[in-house]
Tab-separated table of C-alpha atoms in Angstrom:
chain	number	residue	atom	x	y	z
A	1	UNK	CA	-5.329	-37.455	-37.093
A	2	UNK	CA	-5.678	-34.115	-38.883
A	3	UNK	CA	-4.622	-32.273	-35.783
A	4	UNK	CA	-1.617	-34.572	-35.371
A	5	UNK	CA	-0.451	-33.729	-38.910
A	6	UNK	CA	-1.316	-30.069	-39.224
A	7	UNK	CA	-1.417	-29.064	-35.589
A	8	UNK	CA	-4.298	-27.944	-33.451
A	9	UNK	CA	-6.129	-24.755	-34.289
A	10	UNK	CA	-5.388	-22.174	-31.590
A	11	UNK	CA	-8.375	-21.180	-29.521
A	12	UNK	CA	-8.881	-17.432	-29.479
A	13	UNK	CA	-9.825	-16.376	-25.986
A	14	UNK	CA	-11.097	-13.031	-24.884
A	15	UNK	CA	-8.881	-10.772	-22.845
A	16	UNK	CA	-8.966	-10.831	-19.080
A	17	UNK	CA	-11.762	-8.672	-17.634
A	18	UNK	CA	-10.652	-5.226	-16.552
A	19	UNK	CA	-11.460	-5.458	-12.836
A	20	UNK	CA	-9.772	-8.837	-12.146
A	21	UNK	CA	-6.730	-7.760	-14.158
A	22	UNK	CA	-6.577	-4.440	-12.325
A	23	UNK	CA	-6.871	-6.108	-8.919
A	24	UNK	CA	-4.188	-8.638	-9.806
A	25	UNK	CA	-1.669	-6.063	-11.066
A	26	UNK	CA	-2.239	-2.980	-8.904
A	27	UNK	CA	-0.141	-2.275	-5.813
A	28	UNK	CA	-2.762	-3.089	-3.190
A	29	UNK	CA	-0.473	-2.159	-0.277
A	30	UNK	CA	0.064	1.371	-1.581
A	31	UNK	CA	-3.616	1.790	-2.361
A	32	UNK	CA	-4.588	0.587	1.124
A	33	UNK	CA	-2.198	3.086	2.702
A	34	UNK	CA	-3.793	5.917	0.729
A	35	UNK	CA	-7.264	4.856	1.876
A	36	UNK	CA	-6.030	4.784	5.485
A	37	UNK	CA	-4.590	8.292	5.083
A	38	UNK	CA	-7.983	9.494	3.911
A	39	UNK	CA	-9.597	7.828	6.938
A	40	UNK	CA	-7.105	9.574	9.228
A	41	UNK	CA	-7.975	12.860	7.526
A	42	UNK	CA	-11.670	12.387	8.288
A	43	UNK	CA	-10.843	11.457	11.889
A	44	UNK	CA	-8.770	14.605	12.375
A	45	UNK	CA	-11.361	16.681	10.529
A	46	UNK	CA	-13.955	15.747	13.162
A	47	UNK	CA	-11.854	17.755	15.616
A	48	UNK	CA	-10.036	20.364	13.534
A	49	UNK	CA	-12.935	21.693	11.453
A	50	UNK	CA	-15.478	22.216	14.261
A	51	UNK	CA	-14.081	25.631	15.348
A	52	UNK	CA	-14.040	26.836	11.741
A	53	UNK	CA	-17.636	25.744	11.244
A	54	UNK	CA	-18.686	27.554	14.425
A	55	UNK	CA	-16.851	30.687	13.316
A	56	UNK	CA	-18.590	30.706	9.930
A	57	UNK	CA	-22.034	29.816	11.294
A	58	UNK	CA	-22.280	26.291	9.875
A	59	UNK	CA	-23.222	22.978	11.438
A	60	UNK	CA	-20.376	21.478	13.544
A	61	UNK	CA	-19.447	18.851	10.960
A	62	UNK	CA	-20.102	20.925	7.845
A	63	UNK	CA	-16.501	20.788	6.658
A	64	UNK	CA	-16.157	17.106	7.528
A	65	UNK	CA	-19.098	16.359	5.262
A	66	UNK	CA	-17.539	18.401	2.483
A	67	UNK	CA	-14.226	16.609	2.987
A	68	UNK	CA	-16.008	13.252	2.785
A	69	UNK	CA	-17.687	14.336	-0.458
A	70	UNK	CA	-14.480	15.597	-2.072
A	71	UNK	CA	-12.607	12.589	-0.748
A	72	UNK	CA	-15.169	10.275	-2.317
A	73	UNK	CA	-14.615	11.989	-5.663
A	74	UNK	CA	-10.858	11.674	-5.161
A	75	UNK	CA	-11.070	7.939	-4.456
A	76	UNK	CA	-13.247	7.372	-7.529
A	77	UNK	CA	-10.779	9.397	-9.637
A	78	UNK	CA	-7.889	7.407	-8.170
A	79	UNK	CA	-9.515	4.042	-8.913
A	80	UNK	CA	-10.528	4.964	-12.460
A	81	UNK	CA	-7.146	6.463	-13.287
A	82	UNK	CA	-5.294	3.454	-11.898
A	83	UNK	CA	-7.212	1.203	-14.305
A	84	UNK	CA	-5.953	3.087	-17.352
A	85	UNK	CA	-3.030	2.112	-19.536
A	86	UNK	CA	0.111	4.295	-19.368
A	87	UNK	CA	-0.632	5.622	-22.864
A	88	UNK	CA	-4.143	6.713	-21.878
A	89	UNK	CA	-2.839	8.244	-18.658
A	90	UNK	CA	-0.311	10.240	-20.683
A	91	UNK	CA	-2.944	11.530	-23.090
A	92	UNK	CA	-5.309	12.612	-20.346
A	93	UNK	CA	-2.423	14.142	-18.372
A	94	UNK	CA	-1.423	16.267	-21.359
A	95	UNK	CA	-4.981	17.570	-21.755
A	96	UNK	CA	-5.308	18.203	-18.027
A	97	UNK	CA	-1.961	19.956	-17.907
A	98	UNK	CA	-2.876	22.283	-20.779
A	99	UNK	CA	-6.142	23.230	-19.083
A	100	UNK	CA	-4.419	23.812	-15.711
A	101	UNK	CA	-1.606	25.797	-17.352
A	102	UNK	CA	-4.081	28.160	-19.039
A	103	UNK	CA	-6.032	28.499	-15.770
A	104	UNK	CA	-2.819	29.302	-13.904
A	105	UNK	CA	-1.873	31.958	-16.468
A	106	UNK	CA	-5.281	33.637	-16.124
A	107	UNK	CA	-5.240	33.743	-12.315
A	108	UNK	CA	-3.912	37.350	-12.099
A	109	UNK	CA	-6.965	38.504	-14.072
A	110	UNK	CA	-9.801	36.336	-12.753
A	111	UNK	CA	-8.456	34.778	-9.535
A	112	UNK	CA	-8.958	35.697	-5.896
A	113	UNK	CA	-6.876	35.525	-2.728
A	114	UNK	CA	-9.711	35.070	-0.175
A	115	UNK	CA	-7.913	37.635	1.982
A	116	UNK	CA	-4.758	35.513	2.335
A	117	UNK	CA	-2.482	37.752	0.264
A	118	UNK	CA	-1.842	35.251	-2.543
A	119	UNK	CA	-3.997	34.969	-5.672
A	120	UNK	CA	-4.204	31.178	-6.024
A	121	UNK	CA	-7.888	30.336	-6.439
A	122	UNK	CA	-10.894	30.724	-8.695
A	123	UNK	CA	-14.053	31.334	-6.701
A	124	UNK	CA	-17.109	29.458	-7.960
A	125	UNK	CA	-19.383	30.618	-5.159
A	126	UNK	CA	-20.161	27.175	-3.771
A	127	UNK	CA	-16.513	26.078	-3.975
A	128	UNK	CA	-13.066	27.196	-5.143
A	129	UNK	CA	-10.465	25.712	-7.484
A	130	UNK	CA	-6.684	25.951	-7.103
A	131	UNK	CA	-5.168	25.294	-10.577
A	132	UNK	CA	-1.654	24.626	-9.271
A	133	UNK	CA	-2.845	21.470	-7.483
A	134	UNK	CA	-4.028	19.944	-10.776
A	135	UNK	CA	-1.063	21.259	-12.741
A	136	UNK	CA	1.553	19.370	-10.669
A	137	UNK	CA	0.691	15.766	-11.630
A	138	UNK	CA	0.059	16.759	-15.234
A	139	UNK	CA	3.407	18.481	-15.473
A	140	UNK	CA	5.248	15.486	-14.024
A	141	UNK	CA	3.816	13.273	-16.770
A	142	UNK	CA	4.430	15.834	-19.534
A	143	UNK	CA	8.023	16.447	-18.420
A	144	UNK	CA	8.674	12.690	-18.260
A	145	UNK	CA	7.199	12.253	-21.742
A	146	UNK	CA	9.444	14.975	-23.167
A	147	UNK	CA	12.584	13.590	-21.521
A	148	UNK	CA	11.778	10.031	-22.573
A	149	UNK	CA	11.314	11.224	-26.151
A	150	UNK	CA	14.711	12.954	-26.055
A	151	UNK	CA	16.360	9.587	-25.323
A	152	UNK	CA	15.259	8.176	-28.655
A	153	UNK	CA	17.469	8.352	-31.753
A	154	UNK	CA	16.878	11.694	-33.485
A	155	UNK	CA	14.419	12.542	-30.736
A	156	UNK	CA	13.294	16.090	-29.938
A	157	UNK	CA	15.144	18.279	-27.405
A	158	UNK	CA	12.713	17.229	-24.711
A	159	UNK	CA	14.943	18.154	-21.800
A	160	UNK	CA	15.248	21.727	-23.010
A	161	UNK	CA	11.532	21.993	-23.674
A	162	UNK	CA	10.615	20.588	-20.275
A	163	UNK	CA	13.067	22.942	-18.545
A	164	UNK	CA	11.588	25.984	-20.321
A	165	UNK	CA	8.105	24.841	-19.351
A	166	UNK	CA	9.218	24.309	-15.751
A	167	UNK	CA	10.696	27.804	-15.519
A	168	UNK	CA	7.495	29.321	-16.929
A	169	UNK	CA	5.414	27.497	-14.304
A	170	UNK	CA	7.776	28.453	-11.475
A	171	UNK	CA	7.644	32.124	-12.472
A	172	UNK	CA	3.831	32.126	-12.615
A	173	UNK	CA	3.641	30.472	-9.195
A	174	UNK	CA	6.169	32.914	-7.724
A	175	UNK	CA	4.070	35.828	-8.962
A	176	UNK	CA	1.020	34.699	-6.932
A	177	UNK	CA	3.141	34.387	-4.668
A	178	UNK	CA	3.275	30.641	-3.994
A	179	UNK	CA	6.923	29.776	-3.420
A	180	UNK	CA	6.078	26.431	-1.834
A	181	UNK	CA	4.383	25.044	-4.938
A	182	UNK	CA	7.087	26.600	-7.123
A	183	UNK	CA	9.793	24.757	-5.174
A	184	UNK	CA	7.803	21.508	-5.349
A	185	UNK	CA	7.415	21.751	-9.138
A	186	UNK	CA	11.108	22.528	-9.552
A	187	UNK	CA	12.036	19.632	-7.267
A	188	UNK	CA	9.824	17.210	-9.203
A	189	UNK	CA	11.358	18.253	-12.507
A	190	UNK	CA	14.853	17.927	-11.007
A	191	UNK	CA	14.118	14.362	-9.845
A	192	UNK	CA	12.916	13.356	-13.303
A	193	UNK	CA	15.936	15.008	-14.917
A	194	UNK	CA	18.277	13.261	-12.480
A	195	UNK	CA	16.761	9.834	-13.193
A	196	UNK	CA	16.950	10.603	-16.911
A	197	UNK	CA	20.733	10.977	-16.596
A	198	UNK	CA	21.381	14.640	-15.888
A	199	UNK	CA	25.024	15.519	-15.068
A	200	UNK	CA	25.655	16.413	-11.418
A	201	UNK	CA	27.350	19.660	-12.435
A	202	UNK	CA	24.104	20.860	-13.978
A	203	UNK	CA	22.077	19.933	-10.899
A	204	UNK	CA	24.550	21.723	-8.629
A	205	UNK	CA	24.329	24.762	-10.889
A	206	UNK	CA	20.531	24.675	-10.649
A	207	UNK	CA	20.763	24.529	-6.856
A	208	UNK	CA	22.954	27.644	-6.980
A	209	UNK	CA	20.386	29.416	-9.144
A	210	UNK	CA	17.656	28.513	-6.649
A	211	UNK	CA	19.697	30.069	-3.839
A	212	UNK	CA	20.207	33.226	-5.905
A	213	UNK	CA	16.497	33.383	-6.727
A	214	UNK	CA	15.657	32.940	-3.043
A	215	UNK	CA	17.957	35.813	-2.137
A	216	UNK	CA	16.311	38.072	-4.695
A	217	UNK	CA	12.849	37.045	-3.491
A	218	UNK	CA	13.846	37.775	0.102
A	219	UNK	CA	14.984	41.269	-0.871
A	220	UNK	CA	11.916	42.151	-2.947
A	221	UNK	CA	8.998	40.153	-1.498
A	222	UNK	CA	7.654	41.123	1.918
A	223	UNK	CA	5.575	37.917	1.999
A	224	UNK	CA	8.644	35.736	1.419
A	225	UNK	CA	10.886	37.723	3.779
A	226	UNK	CA	8.355	37.578	6.618
A	227	UNK	CA	8.211	33.786	6.467
A	228	UNK	CA	11.988	33.386	6.305
A	229	UNK	CA	12.491	35.784	9.232
A	230	UNK	CA	9.938	33.854	11.274
A	231	UNK	CA	11.725	30.603	10.506
A	232	UNK	CA	15.200	31.932	11.363
A	233	UNK	CA	14.103	33.696	14.533
A	234	UNK	CA	15.478	32.108	17.704
A	235	UNK	CA	12.367	32.956	19.675
A	236	UNK	CA	8.990	31.708	18.466
A	237	UNK	CA	6.123	34.144	18.908
A	238	UNK	CA	3.509	32.074	20.800
A	239	UNK	CA	0.686	34.010	19.113
A	240	UNK	CA	1.688	32.962	15.590
A	241	UNK	CA	0.609	29.793	13.800
A	242	UNK	CA	4.064	28.284	14.241
A	243	UNK	CA	3.960	29.138	17.939
A	244	UNK	CA	0.574	27.485	18.428
A	245	UNK	CA	1.653	24.419	16.439
A	246	UNK	CA	4.919	24.037	18.350
A	247	UNK	CA	3.130	24.242	21.681
A	248	UNK	CA	0.490	21.713	20.571
A	249	UNK	CA	3.121	19.187	19.504
A	250	UNK	CA	4.923	19.653	22.811
A	251	UNK	CA	1.706	19.193	24.813
A	252	UNK	CA	0.729	16.067	22.897
A	253	UNK	CA	3.699	14.036	24.006
A	254	UNK	CA	3.709	10.331	23.203
A	255	UNK	CA	0.003	9.457	23.446
A	256	UNK	CA	-1.717	12.853	23.211
A	257	UNK	CA	-4.056	14.733	25.527
A	258	UNK	CA	-7.121	12.756	24.422
A	259	UNK	CA	-9.662	12.704	21.633
A	260	UNK	CA	-11.381	16.088	21.350
A	261	UNK	CA	-9.361	17.551	24.229
A	262	UNK	CA	-6.886	19.512	22.104
A	263	UNK	CA	-6.917	23.312	22.215
A	264	UNK	CA	-4.782	24.245	19.222
A	265	UNK	CA	-7.717	23.869	16.819
A	266	UNK	CA	-9.392	26.856	18.494
A	267	UNK	CA	-6.342	29.081	17.972
A	268	UNK	CA	-4.966	28.044	14.571
A	269	UNK	CA	-6.932	29.449	11.598
A	270	UNK	CA	-5.348	26.781	9.345
A	271	UNK	CA	-5.608	23.882	11.797
A	272	UNK	CA	-7.726	21.905	9.316
A	273	UNK	CA	-5.335	22.437	6.374
A	274	UNK	CA	-1.677	23.449	6.671
A	275	UNK	CA	-1.285	22.521	10.359
A	276	UNK	CA	-3.458	19.414	10.588
A	277	UNK	CA	-0.460	17.445	11.848
A	278	UNK	CA	-0.380	19.689	14.947
A	279	UNK	CA	-3.938	18.602	15.767
A	280	UNK	CA	-2.908	14.954	15.325
A	281	UNK	CA	0.142	15.409	17.568
A	282	UNK	CA	-1.783	17.176	20.327
A	283	UNK	CA	-4.804	14.872	20.550
A	284	UNK	CA	-3.264	11.515	19.571
A	285	UNK	CA	0.421	12.083	20.281
A	286	UNK	CA	3.584	10.965	18.566
A	287	UNK	CA	2.091	7.502	17.962
A	288	UNK	CA	-0.378	8.729	15.335
A	289	UNK	CA	2.209	11.034	13.747
A	290	UNK	CA	4.589	8.099	13.296
A	291	UNK	CA	1.762	6.038	11.787
A	292	UNK	CA	1.028	8.808	9.289
A	293	UNK	CA	4.705	9.045	8.344
A	294	UNK	CA	4.826	5.261	7.924
A	295	UNK	CA	1.826	5.305	5.560
A	296	UNK	CA	3.447	7.920	3.301
A	297	UNK	CA	6.725	6.013	3.416
A	298	UNK	CA	5.102	2.760	2.304
A	299	UNK	CA	3.434	4.424	-0.677
A	300	UNK	CA	6.646	6.094	-1.856
A	301	UNK	CA	9.053	3.207	-1.210
A	302	UNK	CA	6.852	0.508	-2.725
A	303	UNK	CA	6.234	2.658	-5.794
A	304	UNK	CA	9.943	3.319	-6.311
A	305	UNK	CA	10.796	-0.371	-5.874
A	306	UNK	CA	8.290	-1.302	-8.561
A	307	UNK	CA	9.529	1.429	-10.885
A	308	UNK	CA	13.130	0.212	-10.602
A	309	UNK	CA	12.093	-2.951	-12.483
A	310	UNK	CA	10.323	-1.013	-15.250
A	311	UNK	CA	12.127	-0.820	-18.595
A	312	UNK	CA	9.905	1.803	-20.292
A	313	UNK	CA	11.723	5.149	-19.759
A	314	UNK	CA	8.522	7.175	-19.799
A	315	UNK	CA	6.811	5.044	-17.147
A	316	UNK	CA	9.927	4.999	-14.990
A	317	UNK	CA	10.426	8.765	-15.160
A	318	UNK	CA	6.776	9.752	-14.729
A	319	UNK	CA	6.221	7.346	-11.833
A	320	UNK	CA	9.379	8.474	-10.053
A	321	UNK	CA	8.396	12.119	-10.367
A	322	UNK	CA	4.877	11.488	-9.032
A	323	UNK	CA	6.090	9.327	-6.131
A	324	UNK	CA	8.775	11.791	-5.029
A	325	UNK	CA	6.452	14.774	-5.345
A	326	UNK	CA	3.828	12.984	-3.226
A	327	UNK	CA	6.329	12.146	-0.494
A	328	UNK	CA	8.099	15.511	-0.478
A	329	UNK	CA	4.820	17.433	-0.223
A	330	UNK	CA	3.963	15.441	2.905
A	331	UNK	CA	7.472	16.008	4.259
A	332	UNK	CA	7.240	19.767	3.665
A	333	UNK	CA	3.874	20.044	5.397
A	334	UNK	CA	5.060	18.177	8.484
A	335	UNK	CA	8.453	19.894	8.419
A	336	UNK	CA	6.790	23.309	8.615
A	337	UNK	CA	4.763	22.282	11.670
A	338	UNK	CA	7.911	21.324	13.606
A	339	UNK	CA	9.931	24.320	12.351
A	340	UNK	CA	12.307	22.317	10.204
A	341	UNK	CA	11.202	24.351	7.169
A	342	UNK	CA	9.784	27.849	6.597
A	343	UNK	CA	6.012	28.177	6.324
A	344	UNK	CA	4.900	27.134	2.829
A	345	UNK	CA	1.109	27.029	2.876
A	346	UNK	CA	1.067	23.434	1.601
A	347	UNK	CA	-1.503	20.784	2.461
A	348	UNK	CA	-0.899	17.240	3.718
A	349	UNK	CA	-2.105	14.941	0.892
A	350	UNK	CA	-5.397	13.160	1.679
A	351	UNK	CA	-5.294	14.340	5.300
A	352	UNK	CA	-5.738	18.126	5.088
A	353	UNK	CA	-9.080	19.679	4.212
A	354	UNK	CA	-9.426	21.030	0.685
A	355	UNK	CA	-11.356	20.054	-2.414
A	356	UNK	CA	-8.692	20.847	-5.002
A	357	UNK	CA	-5.947	19.291	-2.908
A	358	UNK	CA	-7.634	15.962	-2.210
A	359	UNK	CA	-9.037	15.494	-5.731
A	360	UNK	CA	-5.708	16.395	-7.361
A	361	UNK	CA	-3.950	14.020	-4.952
A	362	UNK	CA	-6.385	11.282	-5.943
A	363	UNK	CA	-5.607	11.834	-9.620
A	364	UNK	CA	-1.851	11.911	-8.966
A	365	UNK	CA	-1.882	8.684	-6.934
A	366	UNK	CA	-4.142	7.091	-9.535
A	367	UNK	CA	-1.529	7.888	-12.176
A	368	UNK	CA	1.179	6.465	-9.917
A	369	UNK	CA	-0.785	3.246	-9.370
A	370	UNK	CA	-1.326	2.936	-13.123
A	371	UNK	CA	2.409	3.300	-13.776
A	372	UNK	CA	3.386	0.819	-11.038
A	373	UNK	CA	0.978	-1.945	-12.035
A	374	UNK	CA	2.704	-5.270	-12.705
A	375	UNK	CA	3.704	-5.606	-16.346
A	376	UNK	CA	5.812	-8.803	-16.644
A	377	UNK	CA	6.756	-8.101	-20.270
A	378	UNK	CA	7.868	-4.598	-19.389
A	379	UNK	CA	10.474	-5.360	-16.732
A	380	UNK	CA	14.234	-5.354	-17.102
A	381	UNK	CA	14.473	-8.810	-15.532
A	382	UNK	CA	12.522	-10.312	-18.444
A	383	UNK	CA	14.955	-8.870	-20.991
A	384	UNK	CA	17.962	-10.165	-19.039
A	385	UNK	CA	16.299	-13.552	-18.772
A	386	UNK	CA	15.750	-13.719	-22.523
A	387	UNK	CA	19.357	-12.736	-23.164
A	388	UNK	CA	20.596	-15.546	-20.911
A	389	UNK	CA	18.344	-18.046	-22.705
A	390	UNK	CA	19.984	-17.160	-26.005
């Protein structure tokens, strides 16, 4: 009777456990595609890294074991990051970005080039660290945070701040020189700015500035000019990396020459990193290449479709930047191998060998999965539904 008069006392229940909630809300299709990409990377590493191990006097599968170790760390980082709330992801991204930015600024003084002509790494003896790989996802989140803040009433000039920060990063990367990463950072910032409502005139103006900067770099950087000349040349030197890669892709055909039967891995010094797709095309053919492209496409498209329904500007901007950067990096790597783009020295996420690359990719995808988790109260459709109900 008391409950009938005064109403029942609400029962306070504990929140849903983290793991079941994470599994229910995370994009399992995108996560599965990433895990399959990592598996493909190990499969290709069994072939591509053997010549390098023999050259350096290691066991045949030395680099495959290292890739499996770094990949395991990347998967753990991806899972843990994807369980975080967007606010926690933002806080950790800001701290990570600051650390990577300082490390990038100190590269000219303490970095090394490992004989490749570009000072991009810190040598730790047992391993090396490439700060730019960790800076990219952090910068996407920081830039999105600044632009989202500028949308608020009396908000800070976040767009101006993020642009100044972007230019500083691009200049430091160009000084290494690392024009590929510089273009990727600039592209990611441009995507976020476009989604945030940038006028087309400004974006066209920025494209013009990029062309001017490229012209200046071509005139004053032998490294940059050599790669552009190689790309524009009608004839491909068969003794160059592009020549070996082109021939391998041609020899692979539709189904490849057979597992372990490829020869390009013995000629290409970067067969396990920048030109891993050439190894895939030669040994497994166009079929595997199309499967790899499909896996990247699923991750990017599903992420963007989920972000379209998100009403939080920060989540929408940060997720879009991370998704587009992930897809474009893969596109650049494969585009270089088939001579659609100049050589960039950029890895294929989760497939190419490299500790910094795979761990940073794991963190970036973990952030993306955290931003694209289902949040029913945070979608535009819920607001429209409430407005109709009124």
